[in-house]
Amino acid sequence: MQVVTSVAAMQRLAKKWRRTSTTIGLVPTMGYLHAGHLSLVKRARKLAGKNGKIVVSIYVNPTQFGPREDLSRYPRDLKRDLKHCRDEGVDVVFVPSDEEMYPGKTQGLYSTYIVEEQLSQGMEGASRPGHFRGVATVVAKLFNIVQPDLAVFGAKDFQQAAVIQRMTRDLNFPVKIDVAPTFREPDGLAMSSRNKYLEGDLRRQAVVLSRAIGMAQAAVEKSPVPAARLKADLKQFIENEPAARLDYVEFFDPETLVPMPKVTRGAQMALAVFVGKARLIDNAKL
Ligand code: AMP
Protein backbone atom coordinates (compact mmCIF):
# COMPACT_ATOMS: atom_id res chain seq x y z
CA MET A 1 0.00 0.00 0.00
CA GLN A 2 1.30 3.43 -0.94
CA VAL A 3 0.76 6.56 1.11
CA VAL A 4 0.73 9.61 -1.14
CA THR A 5 0.79 13.14 0.23
CA SER A 6 1.34 15.30 -2.86
CA VAL A 7 -1.26 16.19 -5.49
CA ALA A 8 1.31 15.90 -8.28
CA ALA A 9 2.37 12.38 -7.22
CA MET A 10 -1.28 11.25 -6.98
CA GLN A 11 -2.03 12.66 -10.45
CA ARG A 12 1.06 10.91 -11.87
CA LEU A 13 -0.12 7.57 -10.43
CA ALA A 14 -3.67 8.08 -11.74
CA LYS A 15 -2.34 8.97 -15.20
CA LYS A 16 -0.21 5.81 -15.24
CA TRP A 17 -3.18 3.64 -14.23
CA ARG A 18 -5.42 5.23 -16.81
CA ARG A 19 -2.91 4.51 -19.59
CA THR A 20 -3.38 0.79 -18.89
CA SER A 21 -7.19 1.17 -18.57
CA THR A 22 -7.05 0.20 -14.90
CA THR A 23 -10.34 0.94 -13.11
CA ILE A 24 -9.87 3.45 -10.29
CA GLY A 25 -12.23 3.50 -7.29
CA LEU A 26 -12.18 6.39 -4.81
CA VAL A 27 -13.49 6.49 -1.24
CA PRO A 28 -13.24 10.04 0.16
CA THR A 29 -13.11 10.25 3.97
CA MET A 30 -12.07 12.54 6.79
CA GLY A 31 -10.32 9.62 8.53
CA TYR A 32 -10.77 8.16 12.01
CA LEU A 33 -12.07 5.19 10.05
CA HIS A 34 -14.80 2.90 11.34
CA ALA A 35 -16.69 -0.10 9.97
CA GLY A 36 -18.98 2.23 7.98
CA HIS A 37 -16.01 3.62 6.05
CA LEU A 38 -14.64 0.11 5.55
CA SER A 39 -17.96 -1.06 4.09
CA LEU A 40 -17.49 1.67 1.45
CA VAL A 41 -13.98 0.38 0.71
CA LYS A 42 -15.35 -3.16 0.27
CA ARG A 43 -17.97 -1.86 -2.19
CA ALA A 44 -15.33 0.08 -4.10
CA ARG A 45 -13.22 -3.08 -4.38
CA LYS A 46 -16.20 -5.09 -5.63
CA LEU A 47 -17.05 -2.45 -8.23
CA ALA A 48 -13.45 -1.92 -9.40
CA GLY A 49 -12.57 -5.62 -9.47
CA LYS A 50 -9.46 -7.31 -8.13
CA ASN A 51 -7.25 -5.69 -10.76
CA GLY A 52 -8.70 -2.25 -10.08
CA LYS A 53 -6.98 0.32 -7.87
CA ILE A 54 -8.68 1.56 -4.71
CA VAL A 55 -7.75 4.99 -3.37
CA VAL A 56 -8.93 6.11 0.07
CA SER A 57 -8.48 9.81 0.70
CA ILE A 58 -8.09 10.97 4.28
CA TYR A 59 -8.47 14.72 4.59
CA VAL A 60 -10.25 16.78 7.23
CA ASN A 61 -11.41 19.44 4.80
CA PRO A 62 -11.37 22.85 6.53
CA THR A 63 -13.64 24.56 3.97
CA GLN A 64 -16.63 22.41 4.96
CA PHE A 65 -16.43 23.43 8.64
CA GLY A 66 -18.04 26.58 9.99
CA PRO A 67 -16.05 28.96 12.24
CA ARG A 68 -17.71 27.63 15.39
CA GLU A 69 -17.54 23.96 14.42
CA ASP A 70 -15.28 21.10 15.50
CA LEU A 71 -12.47 21.33 12.88
CA SER A 72 -9.62 21.57 15.42
CA ARG A 73 -10.90 18.80 17.67
CA TYR A 74 -12.13 16.48 14.90
CA PRO A 75 -10.77 13.00 15.85
CA ARG A 76 -7.65 11.85 14.00
CA ASP A 77 -5.55 8.66 14.14
CA LEU A 78 -3.62 8.21 10.89
CA LYS A 79 -1.60 5.23 12.12
CA ARG A 80 -4.74 3.25 12.91
CA ASP A 81 -6.42 4.40 9.66
CA LEU A 82 -3.46 3.15 7.61
CA LYS A 83 -3.62 -0.24 9.31
CA HIS A 84 -7.35 -0.53 8.51
CA CYS A 85 -6.67 0.40 4.88
CA ARG A 86 -3.82 -2.11 4.60
CA ASP A 87 -6.07 -4.83 6.04
CA GLU A 88 -8.77 -3.97 3.45
CA GLY A 89 -6.36 -4.22 0.52
CA VAL A 90 -6.45 -0.51 -0.32
CA ASP A 91 -3.85 0.37 -2.98
CA VAL A 92 -3.23 4.03 -2.18
CA VAL A 93 -4.09 6.24 0.77
CA PHE A 94 -4.05 9.88 -0.30
CA VAL A 95 -3.33 12.13 2.70
CA PRO A 96 -2.76 15.69 1.50
CA SER A 97 -1.89 18.70 3.65
CA ASP A 98 -3.98 21.89 3.64
CA GLU A 99 -1.30 23.64 1.56
CA GLU A 100 -1.47 20.87 -1.08
CA MET A 101 -5.27 21.09 -1.30
CA TYR A 102 -5.70 24.85 -0.98
CA PRO A 103 -2.45 26.40 -2.24
CA GLY A 104 -1.98 29.95 -1.05
CA LYS A 105 -5.13 29.92 1.05
CA THR A 106 -3.44 31.23 4.20
CA GLN A 107 -2.23 34.26 2.17
CA GLY A 108 -5.69 34.78 0.68
CA LEU A 109 -4.61 33.45 -2.72
CA TYR A 110 -7.06 30.56 -3.11
CA SER A 111 -10.33 31.70 -4.70
CA THR A 112 -12.21 28.95 -6.58
CA TYR A 113 -15.18 27.05 -5.14
CA ILE A 114 -18.09 24.97 -6.41
CA VAL A 115 -21.63 25.81 -5.33
CA GLU A 116 -24.63 23.51 -5.88
CA GLU A 117 -27.60 25.86 -5.64
CA GLN A 118 -30.66 23.65 -5.10
CA LEU A 119 -30.29 20.46 -3.08
CA SER A 120 -27.83 22.08 -0.68
CA GLN A 121 -30.24 24.77 0.53
CA GLY A 122 -32.16 23.03 3.35
CA MET A 123 -31.27 20.84 6.32
CA GLU A 124 -27.46 20.57 6.65
CA GLY A 125 -27.04 23.48 4.26
CA ALA A 126 -29.31 25.71 6.35
CA SER A 127 -27.77 24.65 9.67
CA ARG A 128 -24.19 24.77 8.39
CA PRO A 129 -23.82 27.72 5.96
CA GLY A 130 -21.04 27.06 3.44
CA HIS A 131 -20.81 23.38 4.35
CA PHE A 132 -21.81 21.98 0.95
CA ARG A 133 -19.70 24.57 -0.88
CA GLY A 134 -16.73 23.07 0.96
CA VAL A 135 -17.88 19.50 0.30
CA ALA A 136 -18.57 20.04 -3.43
CA THR A 137 -15.25 21.84 -3.86
CA VAL A 138 -13.12 19.20 -2.15
CA VAL A 139 -14.88 16.32 -3.93
CA ALA A 140 -14.44 18.02 -7.33
CA LYS A 141 -10.76 18.53 -6.51
CA LEU A 142 -10.40 14.87 -5.46
CA PHE A 143 -12.02 13.81 -8.75
CA ASN A 144 -9.43 15.88 -10.66
CA ILE A 145 -6.57 14.56 -8.54
CA VAL A 146 -7.46 10.84 -8.37
CA GLN A 147 -9.33 10.67 -11.71
CA PRO A 148 -11.56 7.82 -10.50
CA ASP A 149 -13.96 5.79 -12.65
CA LEU A 150 -16.17 5.37 -9.60
CA ALA A 151 -16.51 6.91 -6.15
CA VAL A 152 -18.37 5.50 -3.16
CA PHE A 153 -20.26 7.67 -0.65
CA GLY A 154 -22.40 6.72 2.35
CA ALA A 155 -26.18 7.10 2.62
CA LYS A 156 -25.50 8.19 6.22
CA ASP A 157 -24.89 11.65 4.71
CA PHE A 158 -27.98 11.54 2.50
CA GLN A 159 -28.04 15.17 1.43
CA GLN A 160 -24.29 15.12 0.75
CA ALA A 161 -24.71 12.11 -1.57
CA ALA A 162 -27.54 13.93 -3.38
CA VAL A 163 -25.45 17.11 -3.81
CA ILE A 164 -22.48 15.12 -5.12
CA GLN A 165 -24.62 13.15 -7.57
CA ARG A 166 -26.08 16.43 -8.86
CA MET A 167 -22.66 18.10 -9.13
CA THR A 168 -21.21 15.08 -10.95
CA ARG A 169 -24.04 15.15 -13.47
CA ASP A 170 -24.17 18.94 -13.86
CA LEU A 171 -20.41 19.32 -14.34
CA ASN A 172 -20.00 16.14 -16.44
CA PHE A 173 -17.44 14.45 -14.23
CA PRO A 174 -16.87 11.01 -15.83
CA VAL A 175 -17.33 9.31 -12.46
CA LYS A 176 -19.94 6.72 -11.46
CA ILE A 177 -21.30 7.58 -8.01
CA ASP A 178 -22.24 4.67 -5.75
CA VAL A 179 -24.14 5.23 -2.51
CA ALA A 180 -23.67 2.59 0.21
CA PRO A 181 -26.20 1.89 2.99
CA THR A 182 -25.71 3.28 6.51
CA PHE A 183 -23.67 0.99 8.76
CA ARG A 184 -24.98 0.88 12.35
CA GLU A 185 -23.92 -0.24 15.81
CA PRO A 186 -25.96 -3.19 17.15
CA ASP A 187 -28.23 -0.79 19.10
CA GLY A 188 -29.04 1.24 15.96
CA LEU A 189 -26.64 4.19 16.35
CA ALA A 190 -25.25 5.10 12.92
CA MET A 191 -21.47 4.74 12.94
CA SER A 192 -19.66 8.07 12.83
CA SER A 193 -16.22 9.39 13.67
CA ARG A 194 -18.02 11.94 15.85
CA ASN A 195 -19.37 9.15 18.08
CA LYS A 196 -15.97 9.46 19.77
CA TYR A 197 -17.34 12.60 21.44
CA LEU A 198 -20.02 10.51 23.23
CA GLU A 199 -18.59 10.05 26.70
CA GLY A 200 -20.34 8.31 29.59
CA ASP A 201 -24.15 8.34 29.38
CA LEU A 202 -24.12 10.33 26.10
CA ARG A 203 -23.48 7.14 24.13
CA ARG A 204 -26.74 5.66 25.48
CA GLN A 205 -28.66 8.88 24.80
CA ALA A 206 -27.41 8.98 21.20
CA VAL A 207 -29.59 5.98 20.33
CA VAL A 208 -32.48 8.46 20.36
CA LEU A 209 -31.79 9.38 16.69
CA SER A 210 -32.44 5.87 15.34
CA ARG A 211 -35.32 5.42 17.81
CA ALA A 212 -36.90 8.61 16.46
CA ILE A 213 -36.67 7.15 12.95
CA GLY A 214 -38.37 3.98 14.20
CA MET A 215 -41.08 6.09 15.84
CA ALA A 216 -41.73 8.00 12.61
CA GLN A 217 -41.83 4.77 10.60
CA ALA A 218 -44.50 3.39 12.96
CA ALA A 219 -46.46 6.66 12.87
CA VAL A 220 -46.89 6.72 9.06
CA GLU A 221 -47.30 2.98 8.57
CA LYS A 222 -51.11 3.01 8.39
CA SER A 223 -51.95 6.51 7.14
CA PRO A 224 -50.26 9.84 6.28
CA VAL A 225 -49.47 12.24 9.14
CA PRO A 226 -49.05 16.06 8.95
CA ALA A 227 -45.32 16.86 9.05
CA ALA A 228 -45.80 19.60 11.65
CA ARG A 229 -47.43 17.21 14.10
CA LEU A 230 -44.83 14.50 13.58
CA LYS A 231 -42.01 17.04 14.02
CA ALA A 232 -43.49 18.27 17.31
CA ASP A 233 -43.91 14.71 18.64
CA LEU A 234 -40.36 13.76 17.64
CA LYS A 235 -38.87 16.91 19.20
CA GLN A 236 -40.52 16.02 22.50
CA PHE A 237 -39.40 12.40 22.25
CA ILE A 238 -35.78 13.36 21.44
CA GLU A 239 -35.48 16.12 24.04
CA ASN A 240 -36.67 13.73 26.74
CA GLU A 241 -33.03 12.67 26.79
CA PRO A 242 -31.34 15.21 29.08
CA ALA A 243 -28.36 15.99 26.82
CA ALA A 244 -30.25 15.86 23.48
CA ARG A 245 -31.35 18.97 21.56
CA LEU A 246 -33.04 18.73 18.18
CA ASP A 247 -31.42 20.85 15.46
CA TYR A 248 -33.86 19.86 12.70
CA VAL A 249 -36.00 16.99 11.54
CA GLU A 250 -37.30 16.99 7.98
CA PHE A 251 -39.50 14.79 5.79
CA PHE A 252 -38.92 15.11 2.07
CA ASP A 253 -38.94 13.57 -1.39
CA PRO A 254 -35.75 11.46 -1.67
CA GLU A 255 -35.05 12.65 -5.23
CA THR A 256 -35.78 16.38 -5.08
CA LEU A 257 -35.29 16.85 -1.29
CA VAL A 258 -38.46 19.02 -1.34
CA PRO A 259 -40.18 18.91 2.09
CA MET A 260 -43.52 17.07 2.34
CA PRO A 261 -46.30 18.76 4.31
CA LYS A 262 -48.00 15.37 4.73
CA VAL A 263 -45.69 12.50 5.55
CA THR A 264 -46.39 9.22 3.81
CA ARG A 265 -44.61 5.88 3.62
CA GLY A 266 -41.67 6.19 1.24
CA ALA A 267 -40.84 9.71 2.41
CA GLN A 268 -37.22 10.29 3.40
CA MET A 269 -36.61 11.47 6.96
CA ALA A 270 -33.42 13.20 8.08
CA LEU A 271 -32.53 14.69 11.43
CA ALA A 272 -29.67 16.41 13.24
CA VAL A 273 -29.41 16.28 17.02
CA PHE A 274 -26.88 17.69 19.46
CA VAL A 275 -26.05 15.08 22.10
CA GLY A 276 -23.86 17.01 24.50
CA LYS A 277 -21.33 18.76 22.23
CA ALA A 278 -21.60 16.15 19.47
CA ARG A 279 -23.78 17.04 16.52
CA LEU A 280 -25.09 13.77 15.09
CA ILE A 281 -27.11 13.14 11.91
CA ASP A 282 -29.15 10.19 10.70
CA ASN A 283 -31.75 9.47 8.02
CA ALA A 284 -33.89 6.69 6.59
CA LYS A 285 -36.76 5.96 4.25
CA LEU A 286 -40.10 5.73 6.10
P1 AMP B 1 -16.61 11.11 6.76
O1 AMP B 1 -15.26 10.57 7.09
O2 AMP B 1 -17.52 11.22 7.94
O3 AMP B 1 -16.57 12.35 5.91
O4 AMP B 1 -17.30 10.01 5.85
C1 AMP B 1 -16.68 9.55 4.66
C2 AMP B 1 -17.67 8.74 3.87
O5 AMP B 1 -18.13 7.65 4.66
C3 AMP B 1 -18.93 9.54 3.50
O6 AMP B 1 -19.33 9.17 2.19
C4 AMP B 1 -19.93 9.08 4.54
O7 AMP B 1 -21.27 9.17 4.11
C5 AMP B 1 -19.53 7.64 4.73
N1 AMP B 1 -19.98 7.14 6.02
C6 AMP B 1 -19.78 7.70 7.24
N2 AMP B 1 -20.38 6.98 8.20
C7 AMP B 1 -21.01 5.95 7.57
C8 AMP B 1 -21.84 4.87 8.02
N3 AMP B 1 -22.13 4.71 9.30
N4 AMP B 1 -22.31 4.02 7.09
C9 AMP B 1 -22.00 4.18 5.77
N5 AMP B 1 -21.24 5.18 5.29
C10 AMP B 1 -20.75 6.05 6.18
PDB file of C-alpha atoms in Angstrom, residues 30 32 60 65 69-76 128 189 192-203 206 243 273-280:
ATOM      1  CA  MET A  30     -12.066  12.541   6.793  1.00  0.00           C
ATOM      2  CA  TYR A  32     -10.769   8.156  12.014  1.00  0.00           C
ATOM      3  CA  VAL A  60     -10.253  16.781   7.229  1.00  0.00           C
ATOM      4  CA  PHE A  65     -16.426  23.435   8.640  1.00  0.00           C
ATOM      5  CA  GLU A  69     -17.540  23.963  14.421  1.00  0.00           C
ATOM      6  CA  ASP A  70     -15.285  21.102  15.499  1.00  0.00           C
ATOM      7  CA  LEU A  71     -12.470  21.329  12.879  1.00  0.00           C
ATOM      8  CA  SER A  72      -9.619  21.572  15.417  1.00  0.00           C
ATOM      9  CA  ARG A  73     -10.895  18.796  17.671  1.00  0.00           C
ATOM     10  CA  TYR A  74     -12.135  16.483  14.903  1.00  0.00           C
ATOM     11  CA  PRO A  75     -10.770  13.002  15.849  1.00  0.00           C
ATOM     12  CA  ARG A  76      -7.649  11.845  14.003  1.00  0.00           C
ATOM     13  CA  ARG A 128     -24.191  24.768   8.387  1.00  0.00           C
ATOM     14  CA  LEU A 189     -26.639   4.189  16.347  1.00  0.00           C
ATOM     15  CA  SER A 192     -19.658   8.070  12.833  1.00  0.00           C
ATOM     16  CA  SER A 193     -16.217   9.389  13.674  1.00  0.00           C
ATOM     17  CA  ARG A 194     -18.022  11.939  15.851  1.00  0.00           C
ATOM     18  CA  ASN A 195     -19.370   9.145  18.078  1.00  0.00           C
ATOM     19  CA  LYS A 196     -15.967   9.458  19.771  1.00  0.00           C
ATOM     20  CA  TYR A 197     -17.344  12.602  21.442  1.00  0.00           C
ATOM     21  CA  LEU A 198     -20.021  10.511  23.230  1.00  0.00           C
ATOM     22  CA  GLU A 199     -18.593  10.052  26.699  1.00  0.00           C
ATOM     23  CA  GLY A 200     -20.342   8.312  29.586  1.00  0.00           C
ATOM     24  CA  ASP A 201     -24.146   8.339  29.384  1.00  0.00           C
ATOM     25  CA  LEU A 202     -24.123  10.330  26.101  1.00  0.00           C
ATOM     26  CA  ARG A 203     -23.481   7.137  24.133  1.00  0.00           C
ATOM     27  CA  ALA A 206     -27.408   8.980  21.203  1.00  0.00           C
ATOM     28  CA  ALA A 243     -28.361  15.991  26.817  1.00  0.00           C
ATOM     29  CA  VAL A 273     -29.405  16.284  17.023  1.00  0.00           C
ATOM     30  CA  PHE A 274     -26.880  17.692  19.457  1.00  0.00           C
ATOM     31  CA  VAL A 275     -26.053  15.081  22.096  1.00  0.00           C
ATOM     32  CA  GLY A 276     -23.860  17.012  24.502  1.00  0.00           C
ATOM     33  CA  LYS A 277     -21.332  18.764  22.231  1.00  0.00           C
ATOM     34  CA  ALA A 278     -21.602  16.150  19.471  1.00  0.00           C
ATOM     35  CA  ARG A 279     -23.783  17.043  16.519  1.00  0.00           C
ATOM     36  CA  LEU A 280     -25.087  13.768  15.085  1.00  0.00           C
TER      37      LEU A 280
END
